[in-house]
Amino acid sequence: MDRLEAMHLFVRVAELGSFSAVALQLGLARSVVTRQIAALEAHLGVKLMVRSTRRLALTSAGTAYLEKCRVILNLVESAETDVAEERLTPRGNIRISLPLSFGLKRLAPLLLDFSQRYPEVGLEMDYSDRRVKLIEEGIDLSIRITRRLEPGDVARKIGHSRMLVLAAPDYLARHGRPRHPSELAHHECLGYTAGGGSLAWQFMVAGQLESFVMHSRINANNGDVLTEAAAQGLGITCQPDFIIDDYLASGRVEAILADFPIPELGIYAMLPSNRHVPHRVRVLMDFLASGLAEPAI
C-alpha cells in the first residue's frame, strides 16, 4: 500500500473509530486494516491510536497527523479533479438526507429536475427531521434548516427562510390580536418542540433580540400539523414560510406581530468532512442553491 492509500485508510479509521467498520466499508479483512495502520505507525515511529475493546482513541500525535493527512488528501483530490472536471459528466450515487416538510415541498421538485438533467447520477433520498450522523451513516449530503451551526460543522449556506407568527381569523376574533410579543403569554400557543410545558420564541424588539416564554398546550415536531391546528383556531404558531405560504394565500391564517421580526433560518448543505467534495455533490449543491434562489411557485 502506498503512502497516500495509507493516509486515506488512517483517516477512515480515525473518523469511524473502528477497524471493523472500515474493513466492512472497504471490503477488506479486519486484519488487513489493522496491519496497515500498524505499518504506518512503524514507519512514522509514533503511536497514532490507542486501542481498546470498545473504541479507538487518537494520541496527540495521531490528532496532529490526522489534520495533515486531511489537508494532503484534499489537495491531491482537488488537483486531480481540477484537471479533469471541465470534461466530466457528473456520475455516481449521492445519498442525501432531507428535512421532511421542506424536503417534500421545496426540494423534491428540484431533485427530480436534477435527476432529469443528470441521468448518470443516482439519488438516494432520506426524508427525516432527525439530525443524521453523516460519516457513520454514509451520507454524502444533508440539508439542514437552523439558526446556528454547531462547532465542527462543514456547511455551505444555500438559502434562507423567513419566520412568521400566525393565527386563524376566527381565533383572533375570539381572543383578540396580540400587539406585542409579551402578550403571547396570555394566548394559547402551538409549539414546535419535542416536549410539553413551556415554549420560548425570539423577536427583535427595539433593535434587540428578546425571548418570550409562553404556554403551549399542543406541541408537535412537525410544522404542518401545527399550522393546520392554527388554521382550525386552536392557537397561535410560529412557522417558516415554506410551510405557511399556502395557508396565508388562502386566508385560513393571518400573519401577526409583523412589527417584531423573527431571526430567519438558514438553509445549509451539510458535508461529512472538509475533505475534497466529489464533483457530483458540488454540482448538486450548486443546482439546489440556484433553485432555492428563484421565487417559489
PDB file of C-alpha atoms in Angstrom:
ATOM      1  CA  MET A   1       0.000   0.000   0.000  1.00  0.00           C
ATOM      2  CA  ASP A   2       1.464   3.379  -0.970  1.00  0.00           C
ATOM      3  CA  ARG A   3       1.711   6.372   1.316  1.00  0.00           C
ATOM      4  CA  LEU A   4      -1.456   8.138   0.106  1.00  0.00           C
ATOM      5  CA  GLU A   5      -3.524   4.969   0.427  1.00  0.00           C
ATOM      6  CA  ALA A   6      -2.205   4.503   3.959  1.00  0.00           C
ATOM      7  CA  MET A   7      -3.161   8.094   4.831  1.00  0.00           C
ATOM      8  CA  HIS A   8      -6.639   7.582   3.429  1.00  0.00           C
ATOM      9  CA  LEU A   9      -7.086   4.373   5.416  1.00  0.00           C
ATOM     10  CA  PHE A  10      -5.883   6.067   8.603  1.00  0.00           C
ATOM     11  CA  VAL A  11      -8.369   8.940   8.099  1.00  0.00           C
ATOM     12  CA  ARG A  12     -11.251   6.499   7.642  1.00  0.00           C
ATOM     13  CA  VAL A  13     -10.315   4.565  10.785  1.00  0.00           C
ATOM     14  CA  ALA A  14      -9.985   7.810  12.764  1.00  0.00           C
ATOM     15  CA  GLU A  15     -13.391   9.045  11.575  1.00  0.00           C
ATOM     16  CA  LEU A  16     -15.281   5.822  12.199  1.00  0.00           C
ATOM     17  CA  GLY A  17     -13.326   4.831  15.303  1.00  0.00           C
ATOM     18  CA  SER A  18     -13.331   1.189  14.309  1.00  0.00           C
ATOM     19  CA  PHE A  19     -11.115  -1.160  12.289  1.00  0.00           C
ATOM     20  CA  SER A  20     -14.093  -3.438  11.666  1.00  0.00           C
ATOM     21  CA  ALA A  21     -16.321  -0.657  10.332  1.00  0.00           C
ATOM     22  CA  VAL A  22     -13.657   0.479   7.875  1.00  0.00           C
ATOM     23  CA  ALA A  23     -12.957  -3.089   6.795  1.00  0.00           C
ATOM     24  CA  LEU A  24     -16.673  -3.601   6.145  1.00  0.00           C
ATOM     25  CA  GLN A  25     -16.977  -0.390   4.120  1.00  0.00           C
ATOM     26  CA  LEU A  26     -13.904  -1.128   2.005  1.00  0.00           C
ATOM     27  CA  GLY A  27     -14.488  -4.856   1.625  1.00  0.00           C
ATOM     28  CA  LEU A  28     -11.265  -5.791   3.395  1.00  0.00           C
ATOM     29  CA  ALA A  29     -10.414  -8.205   6.154  1.00  0.00           C
ATOM     30  CA  ARG A  30     -10.114  -6.524   9.550  1.00  0.00           C
ATOM     31  CA  SER A  31      -6.605  -7.925   9.899  1.00  0.00           C
ATOM     32  CA  VAL A  32      -5.572  -6.101   6.710  1.00  0.00           C
ATOM     33  CA  VAL A  33      -6.726  -2.767   8.098  1.00  0.00           C
ATOM     34  CA  THR A  34      -5.041  -3.400  11.457  1.00  0.00           C
ATOM     35  CA  ARG A  35      -1.797  -4.441   9.794  1.00  0.00           C
ATOM     36  CA  GLN A  36      -1.690  -1.381   7.527  1.00  0.00           C
ATOM     37  CA  ILE A  37      -2.206   1.034  10.424  1.00  0.00           C
ATOM     38  CA  ALA A  38       0.491  -0.758  12.402  1.00  0.00           C
ATOM     39  CA  ALA A  39       2.845  -0.469   9.422  1.00  0.00           C
ATOM     40  CA  LEU A  40       2.082   3.249   9.162  1.00  0.00           C
ATOM     41  CA  GLU A  41       2.864   3.736  12.855  1.00  0.00           C
ATOM     42  CA  ALA A  42       6.116   1.789  12.451  1.00  0.00           C
ATOM     43  CA  HIS A  43       7.099   3.961   9.503  1.00  0.00           C
ATOM     44  CA  LEU A  44       6.379   7.162  11.443  1.00  0.00           C
ATOM     45  CA  GLY A  45       7.889   5.873  14.655  1.00  0.00           C
ATOM     46  CA  VAL A  46       4.950   7.034  16.800  1.00  0.00           C
ATOM     47  CA  LYS A  47       1.691   5.651  18.128  1.00  0.00           C
ATOM     48  CA  LEU A  48      -1.260   7.169  16.278  1.00  0.00           C
ATOM     49  CA  MET A  49      -4.045   5.365  18.094  1.00  0.00           C
ATOM     50  CA  VAL A  50      -4.737   3.787  21.457  1.00  0.00           C
ATOM     51  CA  ARG A  51      -6.727   0.613  21.007  1.00  0.00           C
ATOM     52  CA  SER A  52      -9.351  -0.626  23.467  1.00  0.00           C
ATOM     53  CA  THR A  53     -12.009  -3.317  23.319  1.00  0.00           C
ATOM     54  CA  ARG A  54     -14.717  -0.760  22.515  1.00  0.00           C
ATOM     55  CA  ARG A  55     -13.216   2.108  20.539  1.00  0.00           C
ATOM     56  CA  LEU A  56     -10.072   3.667  19.194  1.00  0.00           C
ATOM     57  CA  ALA A  57      -8.755   6.971  20.517  1.00  0.00           C
ATOM     58  CA  LEU A  58      -6.200   9.165  18.775  1.00  0.00           C
ATOM     59  CA  THR A  59      -2.980  10.074  20.525  1.00  0.00           C
ATOM     60  CA  SER A  60      -1.809  13.690  20.379  1.00  0.00           C
ATOM     61  CA  ALA A  61       0.498  12.686  17.521  1.00  0.00           C
ATOM     62  CA  GLY A  62      -2.425  10.946  15.828  1.00  0.00           C
ATOM     63  CA  THR A  63      -4.617  14.041  16.098  1.00  0.00           C
ATOM     64  CA  ALA A  64      -1.938  16.236  14.531  1.00  0.00           C
ATOM     65  CA  TYR A  65      -1.235  13.668  11.805  1.00  0.00           C
ATOM     66  CA  LEU A  66      -4.961  13.345  11.030  1.00  0.00           C
ATOM     67  CA  GLU A  67      -5.300  17.037  10.232  1.00  0.00           C
ATOM     68  CA  LYS A  68      -2.225  16.987   7.999  1.00  0.00           C
ATOM     69  CA  CYS A  69      -3.491  13.896   6.201  1.00  0.00           C
ATOM     70  CA  ARG A  70      -6.804  15.605   5.509  1.00  0.00           C
ATOM     71  CA  VAL A  71      -5.031  18.630   4.038  1.00  0.00           C
ATOM     72  CA  ILE A  72      -2.785  16.482   1.834  1.00  0.00           C
ATOM     73  CA  LEU A  73      -5.594  14.230   0.604  1.00  0.00           C
ATOM     74  CA  ASN A  74      -7.770  17.238  -0.086  1.00  0.00           C
ATOM     75  CA  LEU A  75      -5.023  18.846  -2.176  1.00  0.00           C
ATOM     76  CA  VAL A  76      -4.432  15.658  -4.151  1.00  0.00           C
ATOM     77  CA  GLU A  77      -8.137  15.148  -4.864  1.00  0.00           C
ATOM     78  CA  SER A  78      -8.571  18.812  -5.755  1.00  0.00           C
ATOM     79  CA  ALA A  79      -5.593  18.763  -8.129  1.00  0.00           C
ATOM     80  CA  GLU A  80      -6.842  15.654  -9.909  1.00  0.00           C
ATOM     81  CA  THR A  81     -10.375  16.955 -10.166  1.00  0.00           C
ATOM     82  CA  ASP A  82      -9.352  20.387 -11.439  1.00  0.00           C
ATOM     83  CA  VAL A  83      -7.508  18.764 -14.345  1.00  0.00           C
ATOM     84  CA  ALA A  84     -10.449  16.641 -15.458  1.00  0.00           C
ATOM     85  CA  GLU A  85     -13.534  18.433 -14.147  1.00  0.00           C
ATOM     86  CA  GLU A  86     -14.280  20.552 -17.194  1.00  0.00           C
ATOM     87  CA  ARG A  87     -14.878  17.444 -19.289  1.00  0.00           C
ATOM     88  CA  LEU A  88     -16.547  15.401 -16.540  1.00  0.00           C
ATOM     89  CA  THR A  89     -20.198  14.476 -16.670  1.00  0.00           C
ATOM     90  CA  PRO A  90     -21.485  14.095 -13.111  1.00  0.00           C
ATOM     91  CA  ARG A  91     -21.961  10.429 -12.374  1.00  0.00           C
ATOM     92  CA  GLY A  92     -22.202   8.111  -9.419  1.00  0.00           C
ATOM     93  CA  ASN A  93     -24.548   7.878  -6.441  1.00  0.00           C
ATOM     94  CA  ILE A  94     -25.446  10.535  -3.872  1.00  0.00           C
ATOM     95  CA  ARG A  95     -27.067   9.709  -0.547  1.00  0.00           C
ATOM     96  CA  ILE A  96     -28.880  12.828   0.645  1.00  0.00           C
ATOM     97  CA  SER A  97     -30.735  13.458   3.905  1.00  0.00           C
ATOM     98  CA  LEU A  98     -33.625  15.939   3.727  1.00  0.00           C
ATOM     99  CA  PRO A  99     -35.894  17.608   6.311  1.00  0.00           C
ATOM    100  CA  LEU A 100     -39.423  16.280   5.971  1.00  0.00           C
ATOM    101  CA  SER A 101     -41.658  19.299   5.240  1.00  0.00           C
ATOM    102  CA  PHE A 102     -39.103  21.438   3.411  1.00  0.00           C
ATOM    103  CA  GLY A 103     -37.807  18.399   1.569  1.00  0.00           C
ATOM    104  CA  LEU A 104     -41.219  17.452   0.236  1.00  0.00           C
ATOM    105  CA  LYS A 105     -42.425  20.977  -0.545  1.00  0.00           C
ATOM    106  CA  ARG A 106     -39.331  22.673  -1.959  1.00  0.00           C
ATOM    107  CA  LEU A 107     -36.535  20.170  -2.531  1.00  0.00           C
ATOM    108  CA  ALA A 108     -38.306  17.180  -4.074  1.00  0.00           C
ATOM    109  CA  PRO A 109     -39.220  19.067  -7.298  1.00  0.00           C
ATOM    110  CA  LEU A 110     -35.643  20.353  -7.593  1.00  0.00           C
ATOM    111  CA  LEU A 111     -34.172  16.899  -7.038  1.00  0.00           C
ATOM    112  CA  LEU A 112     -36.411  15.377  -9.694  1.00  0.00           C
ATOM    113  CA  ASP A 113     -35.338  18.137 -12.115  1.00  0.00           C
ATOM    114  CA  PHE A 114     -31.715  17.394 -11.213  1.00  0.00           C
ATOM    115  CA  SER A 115     -32.270  13.715 -11.923  1.00  0.00           C
ATOM    116  CA  GLN A 116     -33.705  14.561 -15.341  1.00  0.00           C
ATOM    117  CA  ARG A 117     -30.748  16.782 -16.187  1.00  0.00           C
ATOM    118  CA  TYR A 118     -28.057  14.402 -14.890  1.00  0.00           C
ATOM    119  CA  PRO A 119     -29.231  10.866 -15.695  1.00  0.00           C
ATOM    120  CA  GLU A 120     -25.874   9.328 -14.725  1.00  0.00           C
ATOM    121  CA  VAL A 121     -26.268  10.432 -11.084  1.00  0.00           C
ATOM    122  CA  GLY A 122     -28.244   8.169  -8.779  1.00  0.00           C
ATOM    123  CA  LEU A 123     -30.080   9.756  -5.840  1.00  0.00           C
ATOM    124  CA  GLU A 124     -30.973   8.020  -2.583  1.00  0.00           C
ATOM    125  CA  MET A 125     -33.216  10.397  -0.635  1.00  0.00           C
ATOM    126  CA  ASP A 126     -33.942  10.032   3.086  1.00  0.00           C
ATOM    127  CA  TYR A 127     -36.710  12.325   4.383  1.00  0.00           C
ATOM    128  CA  SER A 128     -36.439  12.829   8.131  1.00  0.00           C
ATOM    129  CA  ASP A 129     -36.167  15.695  10.626  1.00  0.00           C
ATOM    130  CA  ARG A 130     -33.628  13.863  12.762  1.00  0.00           C
ATOM    131  CA  ARG A 131     -30.037  15.067  12.776  1.00  0.00           C
ATOM    132  CA  VAL A 132     -28.124  12.375  10.922  1.00  0.00           C
ATOM    133  CA  LYS A 133     -24.518  11.334  11.535  1.00  0.00           C
ATOM    134  CA  LEU A 134     -23.130  11.848   8.071  1.00  0.00           C
ATOM    135  CA  ILE A 135     -19.893   9.873   8.319  1.00  0.00           C
ATOM    136  CA  GLU A 136     -21.279   6.977  10.340  1.00  0.00           C
ATOM    137  CA  GLU A 137     -24.359   6.618   8.127  1.00  0.00           C
ATOM    138  CA  GLY A 138     -22.557   7.098   4.828  1.00  0.00           C
ATOM    139  CA  ILE A 139     -24.495  10.255   3.912  1.00  0.00           C
ATOM    140  CA  ASP A 140     -22.905  12.386   1.178  1.00  0.00           C
ATOM    141  CA  LEU A 141     -25.025  15.487   1.750  1.00  0.00           C
ATOM    142  CA  SER A 142     -27.578  16.619   4.327  1.00  0.00           C
ATOM    143  CA  ILE A 143     -29.867  19.629   4.109  1.00  0.00           C
ATOM    144  CA  ARG A 144     -30.421  21.274   7.488  1.00  0.00           C
ATOM    145  CA  ILE A 145     -32.528  24.284   8.446  1.00  0.00           C
ATOM    146  CA  THR A 146     -31.259  26.075  11.523  1.00  0.00           C
ATOM    147  CA  ARG A 147     -30.331  29.446  13.005  1.00  0.00           C
ATOM    148  CA  ARG A 148     -26.898  28.317  14.113  1.00  0.00           C
ATOM    149  CA  LEU A 149     -24.390  25.668  13.182  1.00  0.00           C
ATOM    150  CA  GLU A 150     -22.552  23.502  15.655  1.00  0.00           C
ATOM    151  CA  PRO A 151     -18.771  23.718  16.124  1.00  0.00           C
ATOM    152  CA  GLY A 152     -17.078  21.483  13.593  1.00  0.00           C
ATOM    153  CA  ASP A 153     -19.968  21.514  11.107  1.00  0.00           C
ATOM    154  CA  VAL A 154     -18.848  21.628   7.468  1.00  0.00           C
ATOM    155  CA  ALA A 155     -21.560  23.503   5.628  1.00  0.00           C
ATOM    156  CA  ARG A 156     -22.473  25.771   2.733  1.00  0.00           C
ATOM    157  CA  LYS A 157     -25.434  28.123   3.049  1.00  0.00           C
ATOM    158  CA  ILE A 158     -27.725  27.623   0.064  1.00  0.00           C
ATOM    159  CA  GLY A 159     -30.782  29.619   1.121  1.00  0.00           C
ATOM    160  CA  HIS A 160     -32.824  31.103   3.928  1.00  0.00           C
ATOM    161  CA  SER A 161     -36.363  31.017   5.253  1.00  0.00           C
ATOM    162  CA  ARG A 162     -38.340  33.755   6.971  1.00  0.00           C
ATOM    163  CA  MET A 163     -40.351  33.024  10.107  1.00  0.00           C
ATOM    164  CA  LEU A 164     -43.842  34.356  10.795  1.00  0.00           C
ATOM    165  CA  VAL A 165     -46.303  34.216  13.678  1.00  0.00           C
ATOM    166  CA  LEU A 166     -49.826  33.410  12.595  1.00  0.00           C
ATOM    167  CA  ALA A 167     -53.326  32.615  13.749  1.00  0.00           C
ATOM    168  CA  ALA A 168     -56.740  32.000  12.226  1.00  0.00           C
ATOM    169  CA  PRO A 169     -59.101  34.985  11.829  1.00  0.00           C
ATOM    170  CA  ASP A 170     -61.612  33.120  13.987  1.00  0.00           C
ATOM    171  CA  TYR A 171     -59.100  32.725  16.825  1.00  0.00           C
ATOM    172  CA  LEU A 172     -58.183  36.415  16.687  1.00  0.00           C
ATOM    173  CA  ALA A 173     -61.860  37.396  16.708  1.00  0.00           C
ATOM    174  CA  ARG A 174     -62.451  35.308  19.845  1.00  0.00           C
ATOM    175  CA  HIS A 175     -59.245  36.038  21.770  1.00  0.00           C
ATOM    176  CA  GLY A 176     -58.005  39.346  20.414  1.00  0.00           C
ATOM    177  CA  ARG A 177     -54.950  40.221  18.348  1.00  0.00           C
ATOM    178  CA  PRO A 178     -51.672  40.469  20.298  1.00  0.00           C
ATOM    179  CA  ARG A 179     -49.880  43.773  19.654  1.00  0.00           C
ATOM    180  CA  HIS A 180     -46.612  42.900  21.395  1.00  0.00           C
ATOM    181  CA  PRO A 181     -44.748  39.588  21.846  1.00  0.00           C
ATOM    182  CA  SER A 182     -45.206  39.845  25.619  1.00  0.00           C
ATOM    183  CA  GLU A 183     -48.960  39.433  25.105  1.00  0.00           C
ATOM    184  CA  LEU A 184     -48.415  35.900  23.757  1.00  0.00           C
ATOM    185  CA  ALA A 185     -48.138  34.740  27.374  1.00  0.00           C
ATOM    186  CA  HIS A 186     -51.917  35.221  27.618  1.00  0.00           C
ATOM    187  CA  HIS A 187     -52.684  33.201  24.476  1.00  0.00           C
ATOM    188  CA  GLU A 188     -52.797  29.541  23.522  1.00  0.00           C
ATOM    189  CA  CYS A 189     -49.640  28.868  21.516  1.00  0.00           C
ATOM    190  CA  LEU A 190     -48.724  25.892  19.384  1.00  0.00           C
ATOM    191  CA  GLY A 191     -45.127  24.849  19.844  1.00  0.00           C
ATOM    192  CA  TYR A 192     -42.581  23.176  17.618  1.00  0.00           C
ATOM    193  CA  THR A 193     -40.925  21.116  20.331  1.00  0.00           C
ATOM    194  CA  ALA A 194     -40.315  17.552  21.413  1.00  0.00           C
ATOM    195  CA  GLY A 195     -41.675  18.137  24.932  1.00  0.00           C
ATOM    196  CA  GLY A 196     -44.607  19.918  26.530  1.00  0.00           C
ATOM    197  CA  GLY A 197     -44.826  22.625  29.157  1.00  0.00           C
ATOM    198  CA  SER A 198     -43.256  25.883  28.081  1.00  0.00           C
ATOM    199  CA  LEU A 199     -42.007  27.450  24.886  1.00  0.00           C
ATOM    200  CA  ALA A 200     -39.806  30.447  24.056  1.00  0.00           C
ATOM    201  CA  TRP A 201     -39.895  32.468  20.842  1.00  0.00           C
ATOM    202  CA  GLN A 202     -37.397  35.174  19.928  1.00  0.00           C
ATOM    203  CA  PHE A 203     -38.296  38.570  18.460  1.00  0.00           C
ATOM    204  CA  MET A 204     -36.443  41.751  17.612  1.00  0.00           C
ATOM    205  CA  VAL A 205     -37.764  44.434  19.979  1.00  0.00           C
ATOM    206  CA  ALA A 206     -36.359  47.952  19.664  1.00  0.00           C
ATOM    207  CA  GLY A 207     -33.331  46.587  17.841  1.00  0.00           C
ATOM    208  CA  GLN A 208     -32.585  43.932  20.476  1.00  0.00           C
ATOM    209  CA  LEU A 209     -33.242  40.198  20.323  1.00  0.00           C
ATOM    210  CA  GLU A 210     -35.537  39.147  23.176  1.00  0.00           C
ATOM    211  CA  SER A 211     -37.014  35.786  24.189  1.00  0.00           C
ATOM    212  CA  PHE A 212     -40.607  35.410  25.341  1.00  0.00           C
ATOM    213  CA  VAL A 213     -41.886  32.364  27.198  1.00  0.00           C
ATOM    214  CA  MET A 214     -45.494  31.338  26.694  1.00  0.00           C
ATOM    215  CA  HIS A 215     -47.893  28.487  27.433  1.00  0.00           C
ATOM    216  CA  SER A 216     -48.048  25.684  24.897  1.00  0.00           C
ATOM    217  CA  ARG A 217     -50.714  23.037  25.359  1.00  0.00           C
ATOM    218  CA  ILE A 218     -50.349  21.490  21.892  1.00  0.00           C
ATOM    219  CA  ASN A 219     -46.838  20.613  20.751  1.00  0.00           C
ATOM    220  CA  ALA A 220     -45.522  18.694  17.760  1.00  0.00           C
ATOM    221  CA  ASN A 221     -42.273  18.081  15.938  1.00  0.00           C
ATOM    222  CA  ASN A 222     -43.927  18.831  12.594  1.00  0.00           C
ATOM    223  CA  GLY A 223     -44.798  22.340  11.435  1.00  0.00           C
ATOM    224  CA  ASP A 224     -47.524  21.211   9.013  1.00  0.00           C
ATOM    225  CA  VAL A 225     -49.541  19.769  11.905  1.00  0.00           C
ATOM    226  CA  LEU A 226     -49.125  22.934  13.978  1.00  0.00           C
ATOM    227  CA  THR A 227     -50.089  25.196  11.072  1.00  0.00           C
ATOM    228  CA  GLU A 228     -53.232  23.150  10.442  1.00  0.00           C
ATOM    229  CA  ALA A 229     -54.046  23.402  14.153  1.00  0.00           C
ATOM    230  CA  ALA A 230     -53.679  27.180  13.945  1.00  0.00           C
ATOM    231  CA  ALA A 231     -55.904  27.275  10.850  1.00  0.00           C
ATOM    232  CA  GLN A 232     -58.569  25.416  12.834  1.00  0.00           C
ATOM    233  CA  GLY A 233     -58.498  28.134  15.502  1.00  0.00           C
ATOM    234  CA  LEU A 234     -56.643  26.177  18.182  1.00  0.00           C
ATOM    235  CA  GLY A 235     -53.991  28.796  18.832  1.00  0.00           C
ATOM    236  CA  ILE A 236     -51.036  30.831  17.583  1.00  0.00           C
ATOM    237  CA  THR A 237     -47.967  29.284  15.997  1.00  0.00           C
ATOM    238  CA  CYS A 238     -44.615  30.406  14.604  1.00  0.00           C
ATOM    239  CA  GLN A 239     -43.588  28.660  11.388  1.00  0.00           C
ATOM    240  CA  PRO A 240     -41.319  29.067   8.346  1.00  0.00           C
ATOM    241  CA  ASP A 241     -42.561  30.424   5.047  1.00  0.00           C
ATOM    242  CA  PHE A 242     -42.336  27.138   3.129  1.00  0.00           C
ATOM    243  CA  ILE A 243     -44.994  25.661   5.433  1.00  0.00           C
ATOM    244  CA  ILE A 244     -47.374  28.596   5.805  1.00  0.00           C
ATOM    245  CA  ASP A 245     -47.391  30.384   2.430  1.00  0.00           C
ATOM    246  CA  ASP A 246     -50.322  28.369   1.076  1.00  0.00           C
ATOM    247  CA  TYR A 247     -52.298  28.941   4.286  1.00  0.00           C
ATOM    248  CA  LEU A 248     -51.680  32.686   4.080  1.00  0.00           C
ATOM    249  CA  ALA A 249     -52.659  32.805   0.412  1.00  0.00           C
ATOM    250  CA  SER A 250     -55.950  31.017   1.123  1.00  0.00           C
ATOM    251  CA  GLY A 251     -56.760  33.313   4.067  1.00  0.00           C
ATOM    252  CA  ARG A 252     -57.028  30.454   6.554  1.00  0.00           C
ATOM    253  CA  VAL A 253     -54.444  32.207   8.738  1.00  0.00           C
ATOM    254  CA  GLU A 254     -53.157  35.741   9.154  1.00  0.00           C
ATOM    255  CA  ALA A 255     -49.656  36.937   9.991  1.00  0.00           C
ATOM    256  CA  ILE A 256     -49.432  38.883  13.260  1.00  0.00           C
ATOM    257  CA  LEU A 257     -46.724  40.788  15.148  1.00  0.00           C
ATOM    258  CA  ALA A 258     -45.154  41.887  11.859  1.00  0.00           C
ATOM    259  CA  ASP A 259     -43.509  44.850  13.605  1.00  0.00           C
ATOM    260  CA  PHE A 260     -41.353  42.426  15.631  1.00  0.00           C
ATOM    261  CA  PRO A 261     -39.308  40.371  13.154  1.00  0.00           C
ATOM    262  CA  ILE A 262     -38.011  36.935  13.993  1.00  0.00           C
ATOM    263  CA  PRO A 263     -34.464  35.923  13.008  1.00  0.00           C
ATOM    264  CA  GLU A 264     -34.542  33.986   9.748  1.00  0.00           C
ATOM    265  CA  LEU A 265     -33.484  30.373   9.411  1.00  0.00           C
ATOM    266  CA  GLY A 266     -30.504  29.406   7.310  1.00  0.00           C
ATOM    267  CA  ILE A 267     -30.752  26.531   4.845  1.00  0.00           C
ATOM    268  CA  TYR A 268     -27.453  24.662   4.789  1.00  0.00           C
ATOM    269  CA  ALA A 269     -25.909  21.887   2.751  1.00  0.00           C
ATOM    270  CA  MET A 270     -24.002  19.842   5.330  1.00  0.00           C
ATOM    271  CA  LEU A 271     -20.980  17.789   4.286  1.00  0.00           C
ATOM    272  CA  PRO A 272     -19.447  14.828   6.138  1.00  0.00           C
ATOM    273  CA  SER A 273     -15.979  16.385   6.355  1.00  0.00           C
ATOM    274  CA  ASN A 274     -13.720  19.091   4.979  1.00  0.00           C
ATOM    275  CA  ARG A 275     -12.139  16.667   2.526  1.00  0.00           C
ATOM    276  CA  HIS A 276     -12.485  17.371  -1.177  1.00  0.00           C
ATOM    277  CA  VAL A 277     -16.158  17.321  -2.192  1.00  0.00           C
ATOM    278  CA  PRO A 278     -16.949  14.961  -5.100  1.00  0.00           C
ATOM    279  CA  HIS A 279     -17.818  16.693  -8.360  1.00  0.00           C
ATOM    280  CA  ARG A 280     -21.349  15.240  -8.447  1.00  0.00           C
ATOM    281  CA  VAL A 281     -22.067  16.544  -4.920  1.00  0.00           C
ATOM    282  CA  ARG A 282     -20.796  20.034  -5.760  1.00  0.00           C
ATOM    283  CA  VAL A 283     -22.947  20.083  -8.896  1.00  0.00           C
ATOM    284  CA  LEU A 284     -25.987  19.113  -6.809  1.00  0.00           C
ATOM    285  CA  MET A 285     -25.262  21.816  -4.207  1.00  0.00           C
ATOM    286  CA  ASP A 286     -24.975  24.446  -6.957  1.00  0.00           C
ATOM    287  CA  PHE A 287     -28.218  23.206  -8.505  1.00  0.00           C
ATOM    288  CA  LEU A 288     -30.129  23.396  -5.217  1.00  0.00           C
ATOM    289  CA  ALA A 289     -28.723  26.821  -4.350  1.00  0.00           C
ATOM    290  CA  SER A 290     -29.770  28.143  -7.764  1.00  0.00           C
ATOM    291  CA  GLY A 291     -33.226  26.607  -7.456  1.00  0.00           C
ATOM    292  CA  LEU A 292     -33.824  27.982  -3.970  1.00  0.00           C
ATOM    293  CA  ALA A 293     -32.777  31.458  -5.107  1.00  0.00           C
ATOM    294  CA  GLU A 294     -35.703  31.506  -7.541  1.00  0.00           C
ATOM    295  CA  PRO A 295     -39.154  32.514  -6.207  1.00  0.00           C
ATOM    296  CA  ALA A 296     -41.257  29.505  -5.234  1.00  0.00           C
ATOM    297  CA  ILE A 297     -44.264  28.977  -7.499  1.00  0.00           C
TER     298      ILE A 297
END
